[in-house]
GROMACS .gro file of N, CA, C and O in nm:
model
  548
    1MET      N    1  -4.683   0.849   8.590
    1MET     CA    2  -4.674   0.935   8.697
    1MET      C    3  -4.588   0.902   8.791
    1MET      O    4  -4.559   0.794   8.888
    2GLY      N    5  -4.494   1.011   8.842
    2GLY     CA    6  -4.415   0.955   8.976
    2GLY      C    7  -4.455   1.038   9.083
    2GLY      O    8  -4.535   1.166   9.097
    3MET      N    9  -4.448   0.988   9.221
    3MET     CA   10  -4.436   1.065   9.308
    3MET      C   11  -4.361   1.157   9.392
    3MET      O   12  -4.239   1.121   9.363
    4ALA      N   13  -4.359   1.295   9.439
    4ALA     CA   14  -4.288   1.370   9.428
    4ALA      C   15  -4.286   1.364   9.616
    4ALA      O   16  -4.323   1.305   9.654
    5VAL      N   17  -4.143   1.338   9.655
    5VAL     CA   18  -4.087   1.307   9.796
    5VAL      C   19  -4.021   1.434   9.829
    5VAL      O   20  -4.001   1.555   9.805
    6GLY      N   21  -4.097   1.463   9.965
    6GLY     CA   22  -4.087   1.604  10.057
    6GLY      C   23  -4.179   1.639  10.139
    6GLY      O   24  -4.267   1.552  10.171
    7PRO      N   25  -4.209   1.782  10.156
    7PRO     CA   26  -4.315   1.827  10.242
    7PRO      C   27  -4.453   1.745  10.220
    7PRO      O   28  -4.517   1.749  10.349
    8LYS      N   29  -4.476   1.771  10.078
    8LYS     CA   30  -4.624   1.706  10.101
    8LYS      C   31  -4.616   1.555  10.080
    8LYS      O   32  -4.611   1.530   9.925
    9LYS      N   33  -4.666   1.453  10.140
    9LYS     CA   34  -4.653   1.315  10.088
    9LYS      C   35  -4.771   1.276  10.018
    9LYS      O   36  -4.879   1.325  10.069
   10GLY      N   37  -4.755   1.247   9.942
   10GLY     CA   38  -4.841   1.174   9.814
   10GLY      C   39  -4.915   1.247   9.676
   10GLY      O   40  -4.990   1.223   9.655
   11SER      N   41  -4.836   1.419   9.688
   11SER     CA   42  -4.886   1.481   9.601
   11SER      C   43  -4.840   1.412   9.478
   11SER      O   44  -4.736   1.357   9.451
   12VAL      N   45  -4.902   1.453   9.358
   12VAL     CA   46  -4.839   1.403   9.241
   12VAL      C   47  -4.729   1.501   9.171
   12VAL      O   48  -4.792   1.602   9.174
   13LYS      N   49  -4.641   1.449   9.106
   13LYS     CA   50  -4.541   1.564   9.035
   13LYS      C   51  -4.579   1.580   8.949
   13LYS      O   52  -4.659   1.526   8.801
   14ASN      N   53  -4.622   1.741   8.901
   14ASN     CA   54  -4.656   1.787   8.784
   14ASN      C   55  -4.515   1.809   8.686
   14ASN      O   56  -4.564   1.885   8.565
   15ASP      N   57  -4.426   1.795   8.664
   15ASP     CA   58  -4.346   1.785   8.575
   15ASP      C   59  -4.339   1.733   8.463
   15ASP      O   60  -4.410   1.568   8.457
   16ILE      N   61  -4.291   1.742   8.350
   16ILE     CA   62  -4.304   1.656   8.211
   16ILE      C   63  -4.210   1.588   8.202
   16ILE      O   64  -4.086   1.603   8.215
   17ASN      N   65  -4.259   1.447   8.174
   17ASN     CA   66  -4.148   1.358   8.148
   17ASN      C   67  -4.090   1.351   8.029
   17ASN      O   68  -4.191   1.357   7.876
   18VAL      N   69  -3.963   1.403   7.974
   18VAL     CA   70  -3.907   1.371   7.837
   18VAL      C   71  -3.882   1.250   7.772
   18VAL      O   72  -3.846   1.225   7.685
   19THR      N   73  -3.845   1.166   7.873
   19THR     CA   74  -3.812   1.037   7.831
   19THR      C   75  -3.857   0.970   7.685
   19THR      O   76  -3.846   0.927   7.592
   20PRO      N   77  -4.004   0.958   7.722
   20PRO     CA   78  -4.092   0.862   7.614
   20PRO      C   79  -4.063   0.953   7.465
   20PRO      O   80  -4.059   0.934   7.360
   21LEU      N   81  -4.075   1.113   7.459
   21LEU     CA   82  -4.043   1.197   7.371
   21LEU      C   83  -3.909   1.168   7.276
   21LEU      O   84  -3.900   1.196   7.166
   22VAL      N   85  -3.812   1.171   7.388
   22VAL     CA   86  -3.730   1.128   7.349
   22VAL      C   87  -3.681   0.993   7.247
   22VAL      O   88  -3.640   0.979   7.154
   23ASP      N   89  -3.747   0.913   7.292
   23ASP     CA   90  -3.720   0.760   7.261
   23ASP      C   91  -3.834   0.782   7.108
   23ASP      O   92  -3.752   0.743   7.015
   24VAL      N   93  -3.955   0.895   7.066
   24VAL     CA   94  -4.009   0.858   6.971
   24VAL      C   95  -3.949   0.942   6.878
   24VAL      O   96  -3.946   0.909   6.784
   25VAL      N   97  -3.884   1.047   6.896
   25VAL     CA   98  -3.785   1.157   6.804
   25VAL      C   99  -3.644   1.009   6.742
   25VAL      O  100  -3.649   1.040   6.620
   26LEU      N  101  -3.592   0.971   6.847
   26LEU     CA  102  -3.492   0.888   6.792
   26LEU      C  103  -3.525   0.815   6.710
   26LEU      O  104  -3.478   0.766   6.621
   27VAL      N  105  -3.629   0.728   6.710
   27VAL     CA  106  -3.721   0.623   6.622
   27VAL      C  107  -3.740   0.666   6.479
   27VAL      O  108  -3.717   0.608   6.364
   28LEU      N  109  -3.780   0.789   6.512
   28LEU     CA  110  -3.835   0.849   6.394
   28LEU      C  111  -3.722   0.906   6.279
   28LEU      O  112  -3.668   0.887   6.158
   29LEU      N  113  -3.580   0.952   6.367
   29LEU     CA  114  -3.493   0.957   6.306
   29LEU      C  115  -3.396   0.867   6.237
   29LEU      O  116  -3.350   0.883   6.124
   30ILE      N  117  -3.410   0.764   6.332
   30ILE     CA  118  -3.382   0.648   6.267
   30ILE      C  119  -3.427   0.590   6.136
   30ILE      O  120  -3.400   0.559   6.024
   31ILE      N  121  -3.570   0.588   6.135
   31ILE     CA  122  -3.667   0.573   5.989
   31ILE      C  123  -3.636   0.678   5.911
   31ILE      O  124  -3.615   0.576   5.786
   32PHE      N  125  -3.613   0.793   5.931
   32PHE     CA  126  -3.562   0.864   5.785
   32PHE      C  127  -3.427   0.827   5.745
   32PHE      O  128  -3.407   0.866   5.653
   33MET      N  129  -3.343   0.814   5.832
   33MET     CA  130  -3.194   0.806   5.778
   33MET      C  131  -3.203   0.672   5.704
   33MET      O  132  -3.111   0.630   5.603
   34VAL      N  133  -3.262   0.556   5.718
   34VAL     CA  134  -3.289   0.409   5.684
   34VAL      C  135  -3.371   0.437   5.552
   34VAL      O  136  -3.323   0.431   5.415
   35ILE      N  137  -3.463   0.539   5.515
   35ILE     CA  138  -3.542   0.538   5.410
   35ILE      C  139  -3.487   0.673   5.300
   35ILE      O  140  -3.532   0.615   5.181
   36THR      N  141  -3.429   0.751   5.372
   36THR     CA  142  -3.347   0.891   5.239
   36THR      C  143  -3.271   0.815   5.146
   36THR      O  144  -3.329   0.870   5.034
   37PRO      N  145  -3.190   0.763   5.128
   37PRO     CA  146  -3.109   0.694   5.019
   37PRO      C  147  -3.174   0.588   4.942
   37PRO      O  148  -3.177   0.655   4.814
   38MET      N  149  -3.307   0.566   4.975
   38MET     CA  150  -3.376   0.473   4.886
   38MET      C  151  -3.505   0.557   4.812
   38MET      O  152  -3.566   0.516   4.721
   39LEU      N  153  -3.497   0.707   4.827
   39LEU     CA  154  -3.584   0.774   4.754
   39LEU      C  155  -3.548   0.803   4.581
   39LEU      O  156  -3.651   0.823   4.548
   40GLN      N  157  -3.416   0.810   4.567
   40GLN     CA  158  -3.389   0.855   4.437
   40GLN      C  159  -3.390   0.724   4.363
   40GLN      O  160  -3.324   0.630   4.387
   41ARG      N  161  -3.471   0.760   4.245
   41ARG     CA  162  -3.481   0.609   4.178
   41ARG      C  163  -3.365   0.637   4.058
   41ARG      O  164  -3.287   0.724   4.017
   42GLY      N  165  -3.336   0.517   3.981
   42GLY     CA  166  -3.225   0.499   3.877
   42GLY      C  167  -3.077   0.522   3.954
   42GLY      O  168  -3.075   0.513   4.060
   43LYS      N  169  -2.988   0.505   3.863
   43LYS     CA  170  -2.869   0.519   3.892
   43LYS      C  171  -2.793   0.692   3.908
   43LYS      O  172  -2.836   0.728   3.838
   44ASP      N  173  -2.723   0.724   3.981
   44ASP     CA  174  -2.674   0.877   4.028
   44ASP      C  175  -2.618   0.908   3.943
   44ASP      O  176  -2.470   0.823   3.893
   45VAL      N  177  -2.661   0.993   3.840
   45VAL     CA  178  -2.522   1.062   3.741
   45VAL      C  179  -2.551   1.180   3.727
   45VAL      O  180  -2.666   1.269   3.802
   46LYS      N  181  -2.479   1.275   3.717
   46LYS     CA  182  -2.466   1.408   3.704
   46LYS      C  183  -2.501   1.455   3.575
   46LYS      O  184  -2.483   1.437   3.457
   47LEU      N  185  -2.663   1.495   3.538
   47LEU     CA  186  -2.705   1.545   3.466
   47LEU      C  187  -2.698   1.665   3.375
   47LEU      O  188  -2.618   1.795   3.418
   48PRO      N  189  -2.690   1.730   3.276
   48PRO     CA  190  -2.630   1.819   3.189
   48PRO      C  191  -2.756   1.911   3.225
   48PRO      O  192  -2.859   1.927   3.279
   49GLN      N  193  -2.713   2.032   3.218
   49GLN     CA  194  -2.776   2.164   3.259
   49GLN      C  195  -2.857   2.232   3.124
   49GLN      O  196  -2.809   2.233   3.053
   50SER      N  197  -2.954   2.277   3.191
   50SER     CA  198  -3.048   2.342   3.055
   50SER      C  199  -3.092   2.492   3.106
   50SER      O  200  -3.106   2.510   3.234
   51LYS      N  201  -3.122   2.602   3.027
   51LYS     CA  202  -3.157   2.697   3.086
   51LYS      C  203  -3.353   2.704   3.102
   51LYS      O  204  -3.394   2.755   3.159
   52SER      N  205  -3.383   2.630   3.008
   52SER     CA  206  -3.553   2.595   3.048
   52SER      C  207  -3.571   2.448   3.037
   52SER      O  208  -3.500   2.398   2.975
   53ILE      N  209  -3.664   2.421   3.115
   53ILE     CA  210  -3.721   2.257   3.135
   53ILE      C  211  -3.860   2.251   3.141
   53ILE      O  212  -3.942   2.317   3.180
   54ASP      N  213  -3.913   2.169   3.094
   54ASP     CA  214  -4.051   2.189   3.091
   54ASP      C  215  -4.095   2.100   3.234
   54ASP      O  216  -4.033   2.034   3.308
   55GLU      N  217  -4.206   2.105   3.280
   55GLU     CA  218  -4.277   2.082   3.386
   55GLU      C  219  -4.323   1.941   3.409
   55GLU      O  220  -4.354   1.897   3.275
   56GLU      N  221  -4.286   1.874   3.478
   56GLU     CA  222  -4.298   1.772   3.514
   56GLU      C  223  -4.439   1.716   3.530
   56GLU      O  224  -4.519   1.744   3.627
   57ASN      N  225  -4.455   1.620   3.438
   57ASN     CA  226  -4.609   1.551   3.481
   57ASN      C  227  -4.618   1.436   3.587
   57ASN      O  228  -4.579   1.365   3.601
   58LYS      N  229  -4.709   1.517   3.713
   58LYS     CA  230  -4.715   1.435   3.833
   58LYS      C  231  -4.790   1.285   3.803
   58LYS      O  232  -4.807   1.237   3.901
   59ASP      N  233  -4.905   1.307   3.731
   59ASP     CA  234  -4.989   1.171   3.728
   59ASP      C  235  -4.887   1.053   3.643
   59ASP      O  236  -4.951   0.942   3.747
   60SER      N  237  -4.827   1.054   3.604
   60SER     CA  238  -4.748   0.907   3.546
   60SER      C  239  -4.609   0.885   3.612
   60SER      O  240  -4.550   0.960   3.677
   61ASP      N  241  -4.573   0.785   3.651
   61ASP     CA  242  -4.407   0.702   3.663
   61ASP      C  243  -4.364   0.660   3.599
   61ASP      O  244  -4.381   0.575   3.551
   62PRO      N  245  -4.258   0.770   3.533
   62PRO     CA  246  -4.191   0.680   3.448
   62PRO      C  247  -4.088   0.595   3.469
   62PRO      O  248  -4.056   0.580   3.596
   63ILE      N  249  -4.037   0.508   3.353
   63ILE     CA  250  -3.911   0.411   3.391
   63ILE      C  251  -3.815   0.491   3.390
   63ILE      O  252  -3.779   0.558   3.298
   64ILE      N  253  -3.729   0.467   3.473
   64ILE     CA  254  -3.599   0.528   3.461
   64ILE      C  255  -3.501   0.464   3.432
   64ILE      O  256  -3.454   0.388   3.446
   65LEU      N  257  -3.424   0.511   3.290
   65LEU     CA  258  -3.326   0.473   3.215
   65LEU      C  259  -3.158   0.561   3.251
   65LEU      O  260  -3.182   0.674   3.280
   66SER      N  261  -3.084   0.504   3.317
   66SER     CA  262  -2.940   0.579   3.338
   66SER      C  263  -2.830   0.550   3.270
   66SER      O  264  -2.803   0.423   3.257
   67VAL      N  265  -2.723   0.600   3.219
   67VAL     CA  266  -2.643   0.575   3.159
   67VAL      C  267  -2.491   0.675   3.235
   67VAL      O  268  -2.523   0.782   3.228
   68THR      N  269  -2.448   0.590   3.269
   68THR     CA  270  -2.343   0.641   3.368
   68THR      C  271  -2.193   0.696   3.257
   68THR      O  272  -2.176   0.655   3.154
   69THR      N  273  -2.081   0.759   3.342
   69THR     CA  274  -2.001   0.761   3.265
   69THR      C  275  -1.924   0.665   3.202
   69THR      O  276  -1.875   0.677   3.078
   70ASP      N  277  -1.898   0.585   3.254
   70ASP     CA  278  -1.841   0.450   3.220
   70ASP      C  279  -1.957   0.361   3.116
   70ASP      O  280  -1.903   0.283   3.067
   71LYS      N  281  -2.044   0.478   3.072
   71LYS     CA  282  -2.162   0.373   2.989
   71LYS      C  283  -2.200   0.267   3.022
   71LYS      O  284  -2.243   0.194   2.896
   72HIS      N  285  -2.262   0.231   3.113
   72HIS     CA  286  -2.303   0.114   3.195
   72HIS      C  287  -2.441   0.175   3.161
   72HIS      O  288  -2.495   0.285   3.207
   73ILE      N  289  -2.545   0.074   3.117
   73ILE     CA  290  -2.685   0.122   3.112
   73ILE      C  291  -2.749   0.067   3.222
   73ILE      O  292  -2.740  -0.056   3.271
   74TYR      N  293  -2.846   0.131   3.254
   74TYR     CA  294  -2.954   0.089   3.410
   74TYR      C  295  -3.111   0.111   3.369
   74TYR      O  296  -3.120   0.213   3.306
   75ILE      N  297  -3.192   0.042   3.408
   75ILE     CA  298  -3.297   0.033   3.413
   75ILE      C  299  -3.352   0.001   3.567
   75ILE      O  300  -3.328  -0.078   3.638
   76GLU      N  301  -3.404   0.148   3.590
   76GLU     CA  302  -3.377   0.179   3.718
   76GLU      C  303  -3.262   0.144   3.795
   76GLU      O  304  -3.142   0.203   3.804
   77SER      N  305  -3.254   0.070   3.897
   77SER     CA  306  -3.133   0.023   3.951
   77SER      C  307  -3.056  -0.098   3.879
   77SER      O  308  -2.958  -0.112   3.970
   78ASN      N  309  -3.104  -0.190   3.818
   78ASN     CA  310  -3.049  -0.319   3.744
   78ASN      C  311  -2.976  -0.274   3.630
   78ASN      O  312  -3.036  -0.174   3.508
   79GLU      N  313  -2.819  -0.319   3.600
   79GLU     CA  314  -2.741  -0.305   3.541
   79GLU      C  315  -2.749  -0.373   3.387
   79GLU      O  316  -2.762  -0.508   3.436
   80TYR      N  317  -2.753  -0.351   3.326
   80TYR     CA  318  -2.744  -0.402   3.169
   80TYR      C  319  -2.671  -0.400   3.071
   80TYR      O  320  -2.592  -0.279   3.054
   81ASP      N  321  -2.619  -0.511   2.991
   81ASP     CA  322  -2.532  -0.472   2.917
   81ASP      C  323  -2.608  -0.411   2.785
   81ASP      O  324  -2.718  -0.424   2.764
   82LYS      N  325  -2.533  -0.424   2.673
   82LYS     CA  326  -2.627  -0.368   2.552
   82LYS      C  327  -2.694  -0.495   2.477
   82LYS      O  328  -2.780  -0.425   2.414
   83GLU      N  329  -2.644  -0.589   2.509
   83GLU     CA  330  -2.735  -0.687   2.425
   83GLU      C  331  -2.851  -0.736   2.517
   83GLU      O  332  -2.935  -0.769   2.484
   84GLY      N  333  -2.838  -0.705   2.608
   84GLY     CA  334  -2.905  -0.778   2.707
   84GLY      C  335  -3.016  -0.650   2.772
   84GLY      O  336  -3.132  -0.664   2.796
   85PHE      N  337  -3.004  -0.522   2.761
   85PHE     CA  338  -3.062  -0.406   2.743
   85PHE      C  339  -3.191  -0.421   2.684
   85PHE      O  340  -3.321  -0.392   2.737
   86THR      N  341  -3.207  -0.454   2.579
   86THR     CA  342  -3.351  -0.429   2.498
   86THR      C  343  -3.467  -0.551   2.534
   86THR      O  344  -3.545  -0.533   2.542
   87PRO      N  345  -3.418  -0.694   2.556
   87PRO     CA  346  -3.508  -0.774   2.618
   87PRO      C  347  -3.541  -0.716   2.725
   87PRO      O  348  -3.670  -0.747   2.789
   88ALA      N  349  -3.474  -0.653   2.801
   88ALA     CA  350  -3.494  -0.654   2.957
   88ALA      C  351  -3.598  -0.534   2.930
   88ALA      O  352  -3.749  -0.507   3.047
   89LEU      N  353  -3.602  -0.451   2.883
   89LEU     CA  354  -3.657  -0.317   2.883
   89LEU      C  355  -3.798  -0.375   2.786
   89LEU      O  356  -3.880  -0.297   2.862
   90LYS      N  357  -3.767  -0.434   2.685
   90LYS     CA  358  -3.947  -0.492   2.647
   90LYS      C  359  -4.015  -0.535   2.734
   90LYS      O  360  -4.121  -0.566   2.722
   91ALA      N  361  -3.968  -0.632   2.871
   91ALA     CA  362  -4.052  -0.721   2.919
   91ALA      C  363  -4.092  -0.619   3.038
   91ALA      O  364  -4.201  -0.633   3.072
   92VAL      N  365  -4.013  -0.515   3.084
   92VAL     CA  366  -4.038  -0.385   3.190
   92VAL      C  367  -4.208  -0.303   3.081
   92VAL      O  368  -4.271  -0.291   3.161
   93LEU      N  369  -4.177  -0.312   2.936
   93LEU     CA  370  -4.262  -0.206   2.892
   93LEU      C  371  -4.382  -0.314   2.873
   93LEU      O  372  -4.515  -0.239   2.863
   94GLU      N  373  -4.392  -0.409   2.845
   94GLU     CA  374  -4.491  -0.512   2.824
   94GLU      C  375  -4.566  -0.542   2.993
   94GLU      O  376  -4.708  -0.564   2.991
   95GLU      N  377  -4.464  -0.539   3.098
   95GLU     CA  378  -4.536  -0.559   3.201
   95GLU      C  379  -4.601  -0.436   3.239
   95GLU      O  380  -4.750  -0.459   3.342
   96LYS      N  381  -4.587  -0.307   3.228
   96LYS     CA  382  -4.635  -0.185   3.249
   96LYS      C  383  -4.657  -0.117   3.129
   96LYS      O  384  -4.600   0.000   3.108
   97PRO      N  385  -4.762  -0.129   3.033
   97PRO     CA  386  -4.737  -0.058   2.897
   97PRO      C  387  -4.800   0.072   2.899
   97PRO      O  388  -4.915   0.116   3.028
   98GLY      N  389  -4.761   0.219   2.840
   98GLY     CA  390  -4.767   0.316   2.852
   98GLY      C  391  -4.726   0.423   2.936
   98GLY      O  392  -4.741   0.494   2.935
   99ARG      N  393  -4.617   0.332   2.965
   99ARG     CA  394  -4.540   0.424   3.073
   99ARG      C  395  -4.443   0.518   3.020
   99ARG      O  396  -4.372   0.447   2.949
  100LYS      N  397  -4.438   0.615   3.053
  100LYS     CA  398  -4.311   0.743   2.976
  100LYS      C  399  -4.185   0.669   3.013
  100LYS      O  400  -4.172   0.569   3.145
  101ILE      N  401  -4.095   0.683   2.920
  101ILE     CA  402  -3.936   0.638   2.980
  101ILE      C  403  -3.850   0.770   2.993
  101ILE      O  404  -3.914   0.900   2.915
  102LEU      N  405  -3.766   0.797   3.126
  102LEU     CA  406  -3.656   0.885   3.152
  102LEU      C  407  -3.548   0.860   3.128
  102LEU      O  408  -3.527   0.772   3.198
  103LEU      N  409  -3.440   0.898   3.049
  103LEU     CA  410  -3.307   0.858   3.020
  103LEU      C  411  -3.260   1.008   3.093
  103LEU      O  412  -3.261   1.114   3.032
  104LYS      N  413  -3.181   0.923   3.192
  104LYS     CA  414  -3.076   1.028   3.268
  104LYS      C  415  -2.959   0.991   3.233
  104LYS      O  416  -2.857   0.876   3.262
  105GLY      N  417  -2.908   1.077   3.174
  105GLY     CA  418  -2.729   1.038   3.070
  105GLY      C  419  -2.641   1.154   3.142
  105GLY      O  420  -2.665   1.248   3.167
  106ASP      N  421  -2.554   1.080   3.176
  106ASP     CA  422  -2.410   1.178   3.221
  106ASP      C  423  -2.389   1.269   3.126
  106ASP      O  424  -2.367   1.248   3.045
  107GLN      N  425  -2.360   1.394   3.200
  107GLN     CA  426  -2.324   1.523   3.100
  107GLN      C  427  -2.191   1.527   3.036
  107GLN      O  428  -2.180   1.566   2.945
  108THR      N  429  -2.099   1.418   3.086
  108THR     CA  430  -1.976   1.426   3.036
  108THR      C  431  -1.977   1.287   2.879
  108THR      O  432  -1.910   1.242   2.807
  109LEU      N  433  -2.126   1.238   2.876
  109LEU     CA  434  -2.133   1.122   2.728
  109LEU      C  435  -2.137   1.239   2.611
  109LEU      O  436  -2.171   1.321   2.626
  110THR      N  437  -2.099   1.163   2.523
  110THR     CA  438  -2.124   1.234   2.420
  110THR      C  439  -2.284   1.181   2.327
  110THR      O  440  -2.349   1.097   2.375
  111VAL      N  441  -2.325   1.293   2.240
  111VAL     CA  442  -2.447   1.279   2.212
  111VAL      C  443  -2.453   1.128   2.114
  111VAL      O  444  -2.571   1.058   2.119
  112GLY      N  445  -2.360   1.052   2.082
  112GLY     CA  446  -2.404   0.950   2.009
  112GLY      C  447  -2.399   0.828   2.130
  112GLY      O  448  -2.510   0.751   2.069
  113ASP      N  449  -2.355   0.852   2.243
  113ASP     CA  450  -2.399   0.734   2.317
  113ASP      C  451  -2.520   0.755   2.388
  113ASP      O  452  -2.579   0.669   2.403
  114VAL      N  453  -2.572   0.860   2.403
  114VAL     CA  454  -2.704   0.912   2.446
  114VAL      C  455  -2.814   0.840   2.357
  114VAL      O  456  -2.899   0.763   2.384
  115ARG      N  457  -2.794   0.856   2.191
  115ARG     CA  458  -2.867   0.816   2.078
  115ARG      C  459  -2.857   0.648   2.074
  115ARG      O  460  -2.972   0.616   2.025
  116GLU      N  461  -2.749   0.652   2.114
  116GLU     CA  462  -2.764   0.486   2.104
  116GLU      C  463  -2.853   0.388   2.189
  116GLU      O  464  -2.885   0.305   2.175
  117VAL      N  465  -2.848   0.467   2.338
  117VAL     CA  466  -2.961   0.420   2.424
  117VAL      C  467  -3.086   0.429   2.351
  117VAL      O  468  -3.171   0.362   2.386
  118MET      N  469  -3.133   0.547   2.321
  118MET     CA  470  -3.260   0.571   2.274
  118MET      C  471  -3.284   0.483   2.164
  118MET      O  472  -3.407   0.464   2.141
  119GLU      N  473  -3.218   0.465   2.094
  119GLU     CA  474  -3.214   0.394   1.971
  119GLU      C  475  -3.281   0.231   1.975
  119GLU      O  476  -3.373   0.182   1.956
  120LEU      N  477  -3.183   0.192   2.092
  120LEU     CA  478  -3.209   0.045   2.180
  120LEU      C  479  -3.324   0.084   2.253
  120LEU      O  480  -3.462  -0.032   2.255
  121SER      N  481  -3.393   0.173   2.262
  121SER     CA  482  -3.514   0.179   2.371
  121SER      C  483  -3.637   0.167   2.251
  121SER      O  484  -3.731   0.114   2.286
  122ARG      N  485  -3.606   0.220   2.128
  122ARG     CA  486  -3.732   0.234   2.037
  122ARG      C  487  -3.724   0.070   2.010
  122ARG      O  488  -3.834   0.037   1.958
  123LYS      N  489  -3.659   0.024   1.979
  123LYS     CA  490  -3.620  -0.114   1.944
  123LYS      C  491  -3.658  -0.200   2.059
  123LYS      O  492  -3.707  -0.293   1.977
  124ALA      N  493  -3.683  -0.151   2.128
  124ALA     CA  494  -3.725  -0.234   2.250
  124ALA      C  495  -3.896  -0.233   2.273
  124ALA      O  496  -3.963  -0.288   2.370
  125GLY      N  497  -3.994  -0.131   2.191
  125GLY     CA  498  -4.101  -0.036   2.159
  125GLY      C  499  -4.129   0.053   2.272
  125GLY      O  500  -4.262   0.089   2.252
  126ALA      N  501  -4.021   0.134   2.302
  126ALA     CA  502  -4.061   0.236   2.349
  126ALA      C  503  -4.136   0.379   2.232
  126ALA      O  504  -4.051   0.386   2.138
  127LYS      N  505  -4.243   0.434   2.262
  127LYS     CA  506  -4.253   0.502   2.181
  127LYS      C  507  -4.186   0.643   2.199
  127LYS      O  508  -4.204   0.727   2.103
  128SER      N  509  -4.194   0.723   2.321
  128SER     CA  510  -4.130   0.842   2.309
  128SER      C  511  -4.024   0.832   2.420
  128SER      O  512  -4.040   0.738   2.549
  129VAL      N  513  -3.898   0.887   2.433
  129VAL     CA  514  -3.807   0.890   2.552
  129VAL      C  515  -3.800   1.015   2.627
  129VAL      O  516  -3.732   1.092   2.458
  130ALA      N  517  -3.770   1.056   2.676
  130ALA     CA  518  -3.780   1.204   2.745
  130ALA      C  519  -3.601   1.205   2.805
  130ALA      O  520  -3.572   1.095   2.861
  131LEU      N  521  -3.586   1.333   2.772
  131LEU     CA  522  -3.437   1.343   2.805
  131LEU      C  523  -3.403   1.396   2.994
  131LEU      O  524  -3.468   1.483   2.985
  132GLY      N  525  -3.362   1.365   3.070
  132GLY     CA  526  -3.368   1.423   3.191
  132GLY      C  527  -3.223   1.505   3.184
  132GLY      O  528  -3.126   1.509   3.175
  133VAL      N  529  -3.292   1.674   3.255
  133VAL     CA  530  -3.191   1.770   3.242
  133VAL      C  531  -3.202   1.847   3.410
  133VAL      O  532  -3.316   1.831   3.452
  134GLU      N  533  -3.104   1.890   3.403
  134GLU     CA  534  -3.087   1.990   3.553
  134GLU      C  535  -3.075   2.153   3.516
  134GLU      O  536  -3.054   2.187   3.409
  135GLU      N  537  -3.176   2.229   3.568
  135GLU     CA  538  -3.261   2.319   3.550
  135GLU      C  539  -3.092   2.440   3.600
  135GLU      O  540  -3.023   2.413   3.672
  136GLN      N  541  -3.019   2.527   3.497
  136GLN     CA  542  -2.950   2.571   3.522
  136GLN      C  543  -2.977   2.714   3.610
  136GLN      O  544  -3.066   2.746   3.636
  137LYS      N  545  -2.881   2.761   3.705
  137LYS     CA  546  -2.871   2.856   3.790
  137LYS      C  547  -2.827   2.949   3.803
  137LYS      O  548  -2.764   2.991   3.761
   0.00000   0.00000   0.00000
């Protein structure tokens, strides 16, 4: 608290001190700026659009597979070639059995490219693979 200088000596100044408020707001802003890029999982791809989409099951946390336009395959954010993909996915599935798999393929890929990744996933022991799409607006 600050003391007011003026006609009443020793009186308490009753103005709000906004400096601590500004400090807290700036710290929160920095925290959100750092955390926001980490919220998206998997590799960033442009998903194909669909008129109807299934409601997402919020109970389970799926394993995210991504296939980019240059046909690079990712498990979450780790890149693998076609030979290393199956053993890596098998290890992830053994570590966390029963988790669903969500395949995000770029909209410029052919059906054959996506099907190939689905077949590699099945060889790794995946029981089902869901395809990620974007809702058409």
